Coordinates of N, CA and C in Angstrom, one line a residue:
M126 N 86.1 90.4 79.0 CA 86.5 89.1 80.1 C 87.3 89.7 81.0
S127 N 86.9 89.5 82.5 CA 87.5 90.0 83.6 C 88.7 89.8 83.9
A128 N 89.5 90.4 84.6 CA 90.7 90.1 85.1 C 90.9 88.8 85.9
E129 N 89.7 88.5 86.8 CA 89.6 87.4 87.5 C 89.5 86.3 86.7
Q130 N 88.7 86.4 85.7 CA 88.6 85.1 84.6 C 89.9 84.7 84.0
T131 N 90.8 85.8 83.5 CA 92.1 85.5 83.2 C 93.0 85.4 84.0
N132 N 92.9 85.4 85.1 CA 93.9 85.7 86.3 C 95.1 86.5 86.0
T133 N 94.7 87.6 85.3 CA 95.5 88.9 84.9 C 95.4 89.7 86.3
P134 N 96.6 90.4 86.4 CA 96.7 91.1 87.7 C 95.7 92.2 87.4
L135 N 95.0 92.8 88.4 CA 94.1 94.2 88.4 C 95.1 95.4 88.2
I136 N 96.2 95.2 88.9 CA 97.2 96.3 88.9 C 98.6 95.6 88.9
D137 N 99.3 96.1 87.8 CA 100.7 95.6 87.6 C 101.5 96.8 87.5
A138 N 102.2 97.4 88.5 CA 103.0 98.7 88.0 C 104.5 98.2 88.2
Q139 N 105.1 98.6 87.1 CA 106.6 98.1 86.9 C 107.6 99.2 86.7
G140 N 108.3 99.4 87.8 CA 109.5 100.2 87.7 C 109.2 101.6 87.9
L141 N 108.4 102.0 88.6 CA 107.6 103.4 88.7 C 108.6 104.4 89.0
H142 N 109.0 105.5 88.3 CA 109.9 106.7 88.7 C 109.0 107.9 88.4
T143 N 108.6 108.4 89.5 CA 107.6 109.8 89.4 C 108.2 110.8 90.1
Y144 N 108.0 112.1 89.3 CA 108.6 113.1 89.7 C 107.6 114.1 89.9
Y145 N 107.7 115.3 90.9 CA 107.0 116.5 91.0 C 107.9 117.6 90.6
G146 N 108.0 118.1 89.1 CA 108.8 118.9 88.8 C 110.0 118.2 88.7
E147 N 111.1 118.7 89.3 CA 112.5 118.0 89.2 C 112.8 117.1 90.3
S148 N 111.6 117.3 91.3 CA 111.8 116.4 92.6 C 111.4 114.9 92.3
H149 N 112.3 114.1 92.6 CA 112.4 112.7 92.3 C 111.6 112.0 93.3
I150 N 110.4 111.6 93.4 CA 109.4 111.0 94.4 C 109.5 109.6 94.5
L151 N 109.2 108.9 93.4 CA 109.3 107.4 93.4 C 110.4 107.0 92.5
H152 N 111.2 105.9 93.3 CA 112.2 105.3 92.5 C 112.1 103.9 92.3
G153 N 111.6 103.4 91.5 CA 111.4 102.2 90.8 C 110.6 101.1 91.5
V154 N 109.3 101.9 92.1 CA 108.2 101.1 92.8 C 107.7 100.3 91.8
D155 N 107.6 98.7 92.4 CA 106.8 97.7 91.6 C 105.5 97.3 92.7
L156 N 104.6 97.2 92.0 CA 103.2 96.9 92.7 C 102.4 96.0 91.8
T157 N 101.9 94.7 92.5 CA 100.9 93.9 91.7 C 99.9 93.5 92.8
L158 N 98.5 93.4 92.1 CA 97.4 93.1 93.0 C 96.7 92.4 92.1
M159 N 96.4 91.2 92.4 CA 95.5 90.2 91.8 C 94.1 90.4 92.3
P160 N 93.2 90.1 91.5 CA 91.7 90.0 91.8 C 91.4 89.5 93.2
G161 N 90.4 90.0 93.9 CA 90.4 89.8 95.2 C 91.2 89.9 96.6
E162 N 92.6 90.5 96.2 CA 93.6 90.9 97.1 C 93.3 92.2 97.9
T163 N 94.0 92.3 99.0 CA 93.8 93.6 99.7 C 95.4 94.0 100.1
L164 N 95.8 95.2 99.7 CA 97.1 95.5 99.8 C 97.3 96.9 100.6
S165 N 98.3 96.9 101.4 CA 98.3 98.0 102.3 C 99.6 98.8 101.8
L166 N 99.8 100.0 101.6 CA 100.8 100.9 101.4 C 101.2 101.6 102.8
L167 N 102.2 101.3 103.2 CA 103.0 101.5 104.7 C 104.1 102.6 104.3
G168 N 104.2 103.4 105.2 CA 105.4 104.5 105.2 C 104.9 105.7 106.0
R169 N 106.1 106.4 106.5 CA 105.7 107.6 107.1 C 105.1 108.8 105.9
N170 N 104.9 109.8 106.6 CA 104.4 111.1 105.8 C 105.4 111.4 104.9
G171 N 105.2 111.7 103.5 CA 106.2 112.4 102.7 C 106.9 110.9 102.1
M172 N 106.6 109.8 102.2 CA 107.4 108.6 101.8 C 106.9 108.1 100.2
G173 N 105.9 108.8 99.7 CA 105.3 108.2 98.4 C 104.2 107.6 98.1
K174 N 103.6 107.2 99.4 CA 102.4 106.5 99.3 C 101.2 107.1 98.3
T175 N 100.9 108.2 98.6 CA 100.0 109.0 97.8 C 100.4 109.1 96.2
T176 N 101.7 109.5 96.2 CA 102.1 109.5 94.9 C 102.3 108.4 94.0
T177 N 102.3 107.0 94.7 CA 102.0 105.7 94.2 C 100.7 105.5 93.7
L178 N 99.9 106.0 94.5 CA 98.4 105.8 94.0 C 98.3 106.8 92.8
K179 N 98.6 108.2 93.1 CA 98.3 108.9 91.9 C 99.1 108.7 90.8
S180 N 100.2 107.8 90.7 CA 100.9 107.5 89.3 C 99.8 106.0 88.9
I181 N 99.2 105.4 89.6 CA 98.5 104.3 89.2 C 97.2 104.8 88.6
L182 N 97.0 105.7 89.1 CA 95.5 106.5 88.6 C 95.7 107.4 87.4
G183 N 97.0 107.7 87.2 CA 97.2 108.8 85.9 C 97.2 110.3 86.6
F184 N 96.9 110.4 87.8 CA 97.0 112.0 88.2 C 98.5 112.6 88.2
V185 N 99.3 111.6 88.4 CA 100.9 112.1 88.2 C 101.5 110.9 87.5
P186 N 101.6 110.9 86.3 CA 102.2 109.8 85.5 C 103.5 109.7 85.9
P187 N 103.8 108.5 85.8 CA 105.1 108.4 86.0 C 106.3 108.5 84.8
R188 N 107.3 109.1 85.1 CA 108.1 109.5 84.0 C 109.0 108.2 83.4
H189 N 109.1 107.3 84.1 CA 109.8 106.1 83.6 C 109.0 104.8 84.3
G190 N 108.8 103.8 83.7 CA 108.1 102.5 84.3 C 106.5 102.6 83.7
E191 N 106.0 101.7 83.9 CA 104.6 101.5 83.3 C 103.8 100.7 84.1
V192 N 102.3 101.3 84.1 CA 101.2 100.7 84.8 C 100.3 99.9 83.9
F193 N 99.9 98.9 84.4 CA 98.9 97.9 83.6 C 97.6 97.9 84.4
I194 N 96.5 98.3 84.0 CA 95.3 97.9 84.6 C 94.5 97.0 83.7
K195 N 94.1 95.6 84.5 CA 93.6 94.5 83.6 C 94.4 94.1 82.5
G196 N 95.9 94.4 82.6 CA 96.4 93.8 81.6 C 96.5 94.8 80.5
V197 N 95.9 96.2 80.5 CA 96.2 97.0 79.6 C 96.9 98.3 80.1
S198 N 98.0 98.7 79.1 CA 98.7 99.9 79.5 C 97.7 101.1 79.9
A199 N 98.2 101.8 80.9 CA 97.5 102.9 81.3 C 98.2 104.2 80.7
A200 N 99.2 104.1 80.0 CA 99.9 105.1 79.3 C 99.0 106.1 78.3
K201 N 99.1 107.3 78.7 CA 98.5 108.0 77.9 C 97.0 108.2 78.0
R202 N 96.4 107.6 79.1 CA 95.1 107.3 79.4 C 94.7 108.3 80.5
R203 N 93.7 109.3 80.5 CA 93.2 109.9 81.4 C 92.7 109.5 82.6
P204 N 93.0 110.0 84.0 CA 92.3 109.4 85.2 C 91.2 108.9 85.1
W205 N 90.2 109.8 84.3 CA 88.6 109.4 84.4 C 88.5 108.2 83.5
Q206 N 89.4 107.8 82.7 CA 89.2 106.8 81.6 C 89.7 105.6 82.6
L207 N 90.8 105.6 83.4 CA 91.2 104.4 84.2 C 90.1 104.1 85.2
I208 N 89.8 105.1 86.0 CA 88.6 105.0 86.7 C 87.5 104.2 86.5
R209 N 86.9 104.5 85.1 CA 85.8 103.7 84.5 C 86.4 102.4 84.1
Q210 N 87.3 102.0 84.1 CA 87.7 100.6 84.0 C 87.5 99.9 85.4
G211 N 86.8 100.4 86.4 CA 86.2 99.5 87.7 C 87.1 99.8 88.8
I212 N 87.5 101.1 88.9 CA 88.4 101.7 90.2 C 87.3 102.6 91.0
G213 N 87.3 102.2 92.2 CA 86.6 103.3 93.0 C 87.6 103.8 93.7
Y214 N 87.6 105.4 93.7 CA 88.9 106.0 94.5 C 88.3 106.8 95.5
V215 N 88.6 106.7 96.8 CA 88.5 107.5 98.0 C 89.9 108.3 98.2
P216 N 89.6 109.6 97.6 CA 91.2 110.4 97.9 C 91.2 110.9 99.3
E217 N 92.5 111.0 99.8 CA 92.8 111.9 100.8 C 92.1 113.1 100.9
G218 N 91.5 113.5 102.0 CA 90.7 114.7 101.9 C 89.3 114.6 101.4
R219 N 89.1 113.2 100.9 CA 87.5 112.9 101.0 C 87.1 113.4 99.7
G220 N 87.5 114.6 99.0 CA 86.8 115.0 97.5 C 85.4 115.4 98.0
I221 N 84.7 115.7 98.7 CA 83.3 116.0 99.0 C 83.0 117.5 98.5
F222 N 81.9 117.9 97.8 CA 81.8 119.1 96.9 C 80.7 119.9 97.7
P223 N 81.0 120.8 98.1 CA 80.3 122.0 98.9 C 79.0 122.1 97.7
G224 N 77.5 122.4 98.2 CA 76.5 122.6 97.4 C 76.0 121.5 96.8
I225 N 76.2 120.3 97.2 CA 75.9 118.9 96.6 C 75.4 118.1 97.8
S226 N 74.2 118.0 97.7 CA 73.6 116.9 98.7 C 74.2 115.5 98.8
V227 N 73.9 114.9 100.0 CA 74.4 113.6 100.2 C 73.6 112.6 98.8
R228 N 72.6 112.7 98.5 CA 72.0 112.0 97.7 C 72.6 112.1 96.2
E229 N 72.8 113.4 95.8 CA 73.5 113.6 94.8 C 74.7 113.1 94.4
H230 N 75.6 113.4 95.6 CA 77.0 112.8 95.7 C 77.0 111.0 95.2
L231 N 76.0 110.6 95.8 CA 75.8 109.0 95.7 C 75.5 108.7 94.3
I232 N 74.8 109.9 93.5 CA 73.9 109.1 92.3 C 75.0 109.7 91.2
M233 N 75.9 110.7 91.4 CA 76.7 111.3 90.4 C 77.7 110.5 89.6
A234 N 78.1 109.7 90.2 CA 79.1 108.8 89.7 C 78.6 107.3 89.3
A235 N 77.6 107.0 89.8 CA 77.0 105.5 89.6 C 77.1 105.1 88.3
R236 N 77.5 103.8 88.6 CA 77.6 103.1 87.1 C 77.0 101.7 87.5
P237 N 76.2 100.9 86.4 CA 75.4 99.6 86.5 C 76.8 98.7 87.1
N238 N 76.3 97.7 87.6 CA 77.1 96.4 87.6 C 76.9 95.4 86.5
D239 N 77.9 95.1 85.6 CA 77.7 94.2 84.5 C 78.2 92.9 84.6
R240 N 78.7 92.8 85.8 CA 79.5 91.3 86.2 C 78.4 90.2 86.9
G241 N 77.1 90.5 86.9 CA 76.0 89.7 87.3 C 76.1 89.3 88.8
E242 N 76.9 90.6 89.5 CA 76.9 90.4 91.0 C 75.7 91.4 91.7
S243 N 75.7 91.1 92.8 CA 74.8 92.0 93.6 C 75.3 93.5 93.5
P244 N 74.5 94.4 92.9 CA 75.0 95.7 92.6 C 75.0 96.6 93.7
W245 N 76.1 97.6 94.0 CA 76.0 98.7 95.0 C 75.0 99.8 94.5
T246 N 74.0 99.7 94.8 CA 72.9 100.6 94.5 C 72.8 101.8 95.6
L247 N 71.9 102.8 95.3 CA 71.8 103.8 96.3 C 71.1 103.1 97.8
E248 N 70.5 102.4 97.4 CA 69.9 101.6 98.4 C 70.4 100.7 99.5
R249 N 71.7 100.3 98.7 CA 72.5 99.3 99.5 C 73.5 100.0 100.0
V250 N 74.1 101.1 99.6 CA 74.9 102.0 100.1 C 74.2 102.6 101.4
L251 N 73.0 103.0 101.3 CA 72.4 103.8 102.6 C 72.1 102.7 103.6
D252 N 72.0 101.1 103.4 CA 71.9 100.2 104.3 C 72.8 99.9 104.9
T253 N 74.3 100.2 104.1 CA 75.6 100.2 104.8 C 75.9 101.0 105.7
F254 N 75.6 102.2 105.4 CA 75.9 103.7 106.3 C 74.5 104.3 106.4
P255 N 73.9 103.8 107.4 CA 72.6 104.1 107.7 C 72.8 105.7 108.2
R256 N 73.9 106.3 108.6 CA 74.0 107.6 109.0 C 73.7 108.5 107.7
L257 N 74.1 108.1 106.5 CA 73.9 108.9 105.1 C 72.6 108.9 105.1
G258 N 71.7 107.9 105.2 CA 70.4 108.0 105.3 C 69.5 109.0 105.8
Q259 N 70.2 109.1 107.1 CA 69.5 110.4 108.0 C 69.8 111.6 107.6
R260 N 70.8 111.6 106.5 CA 71.4 113.0 106.2 C 71.3 113.1 104.6
I261 N 70.4 112.4 104.1 CA 70.2 112.3 102.6 C 70.2 113.5 101.8
N262 N 69.3 114.4 102.2 CA 69.3 115.7 101.8 C 70.0 116.9 102.1
H263 N 70.9 116.7 102.9 CA 72.0 117.6 103.5 C 73.2 117.8 102.8
D264 N 73.7 118.9 102.7 CA 74.7 119.4 101.9 C 76.1 118.5 102.4
G265 N 76.6 118.0 101.6 CA 77.9 116.9 101.8 C 78.9 117.7 102.5
S266 N 79.0 119.0 102.3 CA 80.1 119.6 103.2 C 79.7 119.7 104.4
F267 N 78.6 119.7 104.8 CA 78.4 120.1 106.2 C 78.2 119.0 107.1
L268 N 78.7 117.6 106.6 CA 78.5 116.4 107.4 C 79.7 116.7 108.3
S269 N 79.8 115.8 109.3 CA 81.0 115.6 110.2 C 82.2 115.0 109.4
G270 N 83.4 114.9 109.7 CA 84.4 114.2 109.2 C 84.1 112.7 109.0
G271 N 83.8 112.1 109.9 CA 83.5 110.7 109.6 C 82.3 110.5 108.6
E272 N 81.3 111.2 108.8 CA 80.0 111.2 107.7 C 80.8 111.3 106.1
Q273 N 81.5 112.4 106.1 CA 82.2 112.6 104.9 C 82.9 111.5 104.4
Q274 N 83.7 111.0 105.1 CA 84.4 109.7 104.9 C 83.6 108.4 104.3
M275 N 82.7 108.5 105.1 CA 81.3 107.2 104.7 C 80.9 107.6 103.2
L276 N 80.6 109.0 103.3 CA 80.0 109.5 101.8 C 80.9 109.2 100.8
S277 N 82.3 109.3 100.9 CA 83.1 109.2 100.0 C 83.2 107.8 99.6
I278 N 83.4 106.8 100.6 CA 83.6 105.5 100.4 C 82.1 104.9 99.5
G279 N 80.8 105.5 99.9 CA 79.8 105.2 99.6 C 79.7 105.5 98.0
R280 N 80.2 106.6 97.6 CA 80.3 107.1 96.4 C 80.9 106.4 95.5
A281 N 82.2 105.9 95.9 CA 82.9 105.1 95.2 C 82.3 103.7 94.8
L282 N 81.6 103.1 96.0 CA 81.2 101.9 95.9 C 79.8 102.0 94.7
T283 N 79.0 103.2 94.6 CA 78.1 103.1 93.4 C 78.9 103.0 92.1
T284 N 80.1 103.2 92.0 CA 80.6 103.1 90.6 C 80.7 101.4 90.2
N285 N 80.3 100.7 91.2 CA 80.5 99.1 91.3 C 81.9 98.8 90.7
P286 N 82.8 98.8 91.7 CA 84.3 98.8 91.3 C 84.6 97.2 91.5
D287 N 85.7 96.9 90.7 CA 86.5 95.6 91.0 C 87.6 95.9 91.8
L288 N 88.1 97.4 92.1 CA 89.2 97.8 92.8 C 88.6 99.1 93.8
M289 N 89.1 98.8 95.1 CA 88.7 100.3 95.7 C 90.0 100.7 96.1
I290 N 90.5 102.0 96.2 CA 91.7 102.6 96.5 C 91.3 103.6 97.6
L291 N 91.7 103.4 98.6 CA 91.5 104.3 99.9 C 92.6 104.8 100.3
D292 N 92.8 106.4 100.4 CA 94.0 107.0 100.6 C 93.8 107.6 102.0
E293 N 94.5 107.3 102.9 CA 94.2 107.6 104.3 C 92.7 107.6 105.0
A294 N 92.5 106.2 104.9 CA 91.0 105.7 105.1 C 90.5 106.1 106.3
T295 N 91.2 106.4 107.5 CA 90.5 106.7 108.7 C 91.2 107.7 109.4
E296 N 92.2 108.9 108.6 CA 93.0 110.1 109.2 C 91.9 110.7 109.6
G297 N 92.2 111.3 110.9 CA 91.4 112.2 111.7 C 90.3 111.9 112.1
L298 N 89.8 110.7 112.2 CA 88.6 110.4 112.7 C 88.4 109.9 114.1
A299 N 87.1 110.2 114.8 CA 87.3 109.8 116.2 C 87.3 108.3 116.1
P300 N 87.8 107.8 117.2 CA 87.9 106.3 117.5 C 86.9 105.4 117.0
L301 N 85.5 105.8 117.5 CA 84.2 104.8 117.5 C 83.9 105.2 115.6
I302 N 84.1 106.1 115.1 CA 84.0 106.2 113.8 C 85.2 105.6 113.0
R303 N 86.2 105.6 113.5 CA 87.3 104.7 113.0 C 86.9 103.1 113.0
D304 N 86.5 102.7 113.9 CA 86.2 101.2 114.2 C 85.2 101.2 113.1
E305 N 84.1 102.0 113.0 CA 83.1 101.8 111.8 C 83.5 101.6 110.5
I306 N 84.5 102.6 110.1 CA 85.0 102.6 109.0 C 85.9 101.1 108.5
W307 N 86.6 100.5 109.7 CA 87.2 99.4 109.3 C 86.2 98.1 109.5
K308 N 85.3 98.3 110.0 CA 84.1 97.2 109.9 C 83.6 97.3 108.5
I309 N 83.5 98.6 108.0 CA 82.8 98.3 106.4 C 84.0 98.1 105.4
I310 N 85.2 98.3 105.6 CA 86.3 98.3 104.8 C 86.2 96.2 105.0
G311 N 86.1 95.8 106.0 CA 86.3 94.3 106.0 C 85.0 93.7 105.3
E312 N 83.9 94.3 105.3 CA 82.7 93.9 104.5 C 83.0 94.2 103.2
I313 N 83.5 95.1 102.9 CA 83.9 95.5 101.4 C 84.9 94.3 100.8
K314 N 85.9 93.9 101.6 CA 86.5 93.0 101.3 C 86.0 91.6 101.1
A315 N 84.9 91.4 102.1 CA 84.3 89.9 101.8 C 83.3 89.8 100.7
T316 N 83.0 90.9 100.0 CA 82.2 91.0 98.6 C 83.1 90.3 97.7
G317 N 84.7 90.4 97.7 CA 85.4 90.1 96.6 C 86.2 91.1 96.0
I318 N 85.8 92.5 96.6 CA 86.3 93.6 95.7 C 87.9 93.7 96.3
S319 N 88.9 94.0 95.3 CA 90.2 94.2 95.6 C 90.2 95.6 96.5
T320 N 91.4 95.8 97.1 CA 91.3 97.1 98.1 C 92.9 97.3 97.9
I321 N 93.4 98.7 97.6 CA 94.4 99.2 98.2 C 94.0 100.2 99.2
I322 N 94.9 99.9 100.5 CA 94.5 100.9 101.5 C 95.8 101.6 102.0
V323 N 95.7 103.0 102.2 CA 96.9 103.9 103.0 C 96.0 104.3 104.3
D324 N 96.8 103.9 105.4 CA 96.3 104.4 106.4 C 97.5 104.2 107.8
K325 N 97.3 104.9 108.8 CA 98.5 104.9 109.8 C 98.2 103.7 111.0
N326 N 96.8 103.1 110.9 CA 96.5 101.9 111.9 C 97.1 100.6 111.5
I327 N 98.3 100.4 111.9 CA 99.2 99.2 111.4 C 98.4 98.1 112.1
D328 N 97.8 97.9 113.0 CA 97.1 96.4 113.6 C 95.9 96.3 112.6
N329 N 95.3 97.2 112.2 CA 94.0 97.0 111.5 C 94.4 96.6 110.0
L330 N 95.4 97.2 109.5 CA 96.2 97.0 108.1 C 96.6 95.3 108.0
L331 N 97.1 95.0 109.2 CA 97.8 93.7 109.1 C 96.6 92.6 109.3
K332 N 95.5 93.0 109.8 CA 94.3 92.2 109.9 C 93.7 92.2 108.5
V333 N 93.6 93.2 107.8 CA 92.6 93.3 106.6 C 93.4 93.0 105.3
A334 N 94.6 93.5 105.4 CA 95.5 93.1 104.2 C 96.3 92.0 104.0
E335 N 96.3 91.2 102.7 CA 97.3 90.0 103.0 C 98.8 90.3 102.3
K336 N 98.4 91.5 101.7 CA 99.9 91.9 101.2 C 100.3 93.3 101.8
H337 N 101.6 93.8 101.7 CA 102.0 95.0 102.2 C 103.5 95.5 101.3
L338 N 103.3 96.8 101.2 CA 104.3 97.5 100.7 C 104.8 98.6 101.3
L339 N 106.0 98.6 101.9 CA 106.6 99.6 102.8 C 107.4 100.6 102.0
L340 N 106.9 101.8 101.9 CA 108.1 102.9 101.3 C 108.9 103.7 102.2
V341 N 109.8 103.8 101.6 CA 110.9 104.7 102.5 C 111.4 105.7 101.6
K342 N 111.2 107.0 101.4 CA 111.9 107.9 100.6 C 111.6 107.3 99.0
G343 N 110.3 106.9 98.8 CA 110.0 106.6 97.5 C 110.5 105.1 97.0
E344 N 111.2 104.4 97.9 CA 111.8 103.1 97.5 C 110.9 102.1 98.4
V345 N 110.8 100.8 97.7 CA 110.2 99.8 98.5 C 111.2 99.1 99.3
V346 N 111.2 98.9 100.6 CA 112.0 98.4 101.5 C 111.3 97.0 101.9
Y347 N 110.3 97.0 101.8 CA 109.5 95.5 102.3 C 108.5 95.3 101.3
S348 N 108.3 94.1 100.7 CA 107.1 93.7 99.7 C 106.9 92.2 100.3
G349 N 105.7 92.0 101.1 CA 105.2 90.7 101.3 C 104.0 90.7 102.1
D350 N 103.9 89.6 103.0 CA 102.6 89.4 103.7 C 102.7 89.6 104.9
S351 N 101.5 89.6 105.6 CA 101.2 90.3 107.2 C 102.4 89.2 108.0
Q352 N 102.6 88.1 107.9 CA 103.2 87.0 108.5 C 104.6 87.4 108.7
G353 N 105.3 88.0 107.4 CA 106.7 88.6 107.3 C 106.9 89.5 108.1
L354 N 105.9 90.5 108.5 CA 106.0 91.7 109.1 C 105.9 91.2 110.3
K355 N 105.2 90.4 110.8 CA 105.1 89.8 112.1 C 106.4 89.1 112.6
D356 N 106.8 88.5 111.7 CA 108.0 87.6 112.0 C 109.4 88.7 112.3
N357 N 109.1 90.0 111.6 CA 110.2 90.7 111.7 C 109.9 92.1 112.1
P358 N 109.7 92.1 113.5 CA 109.2 93.5 113.9 C 110.1 94.6 113.9
A359 N 111.3 94.3 113.4 CA 112.5 95.2 113.5 C 112.1 96.3 112.3
I360 N 111.3 95.5 111.3 CA 111.0 96.2 110.1 C 110.3 97.5 110.5
L361 N 109.2 97.1 111.2 CA 108.1 98.3 111.3 C 108.7 99.2 112.6
E362 N 109.4 98.5 113.5 CA 110.1 99.5 114.4 C 111.1 100.4 113.8
T363 N 111.7 100.0 113.0 CA 112.9 100.9 112.1 C 112.0 102.2 111.4
H364 N 111.2 101.8 110.4 CA 110.7 102.3 109.5 C 109.5 102.9 110.0
L365 N 108.6 102.7 110.9 CA 107.3 103.1 111.3 C 107.3 103.5 112.7
G366 N 108.4 103.4 113.5 CA 108.2 103.6 114.9 C 107.3 102.7 115.8
V367 N 107.0 101.8 115.0 CA 106.0 100.7 115.9 C 106.8 99.6 116.5
A368 N 106.6 99.6 117.7 CA 107.4 98.5 118.5 C 106.5 96.9 118.7

């Protein structure tokens, strides 16, 4: 039974304290994401956004606190086991492998859709990202930065996820490519896939995400909706320098 059918959170992270060695990075982070929701992680560089994602996915397990994915504890489970529960991960840096073609990237992690919905097949991904179709046999590492990000998103979609996690979704991309990526993120949201996004474009995050978590030095200083941030601009100005 799916999380949506039982009204169980897709992600329920409770009191996460995560360390790198003896460096205490996350200080009691709570995060809940329901089916169909989009959540942004906000914060300046080095405030714990990527560590939060890695704690959820098991790459850097929290020392204290617990993560539940679809109601099941993620403790002692490997990242690949968690991702197989229906998570599409687009990592910071894109994770494109040299010597592997665009086609191979898109089929290497593909999984069937068992939820009775229109599946994200190779053909559907190429329809969504026509640039990838034009470079289908090219080495993925030779693509432009924007094309590599499209490839990373497309690869995640072929796993037919319930949840997409995008770390630095448009970082370092040309303005036109950024606009294209945000359009695609909106289309993904419209299909009902839940999403957690890290990015620096506050305007687009406020448009696409219903919920926001603002981190400062590994602590949550704001958890709420877009209207709450719009009504309290001092929050963004103080912690992100956004007027």
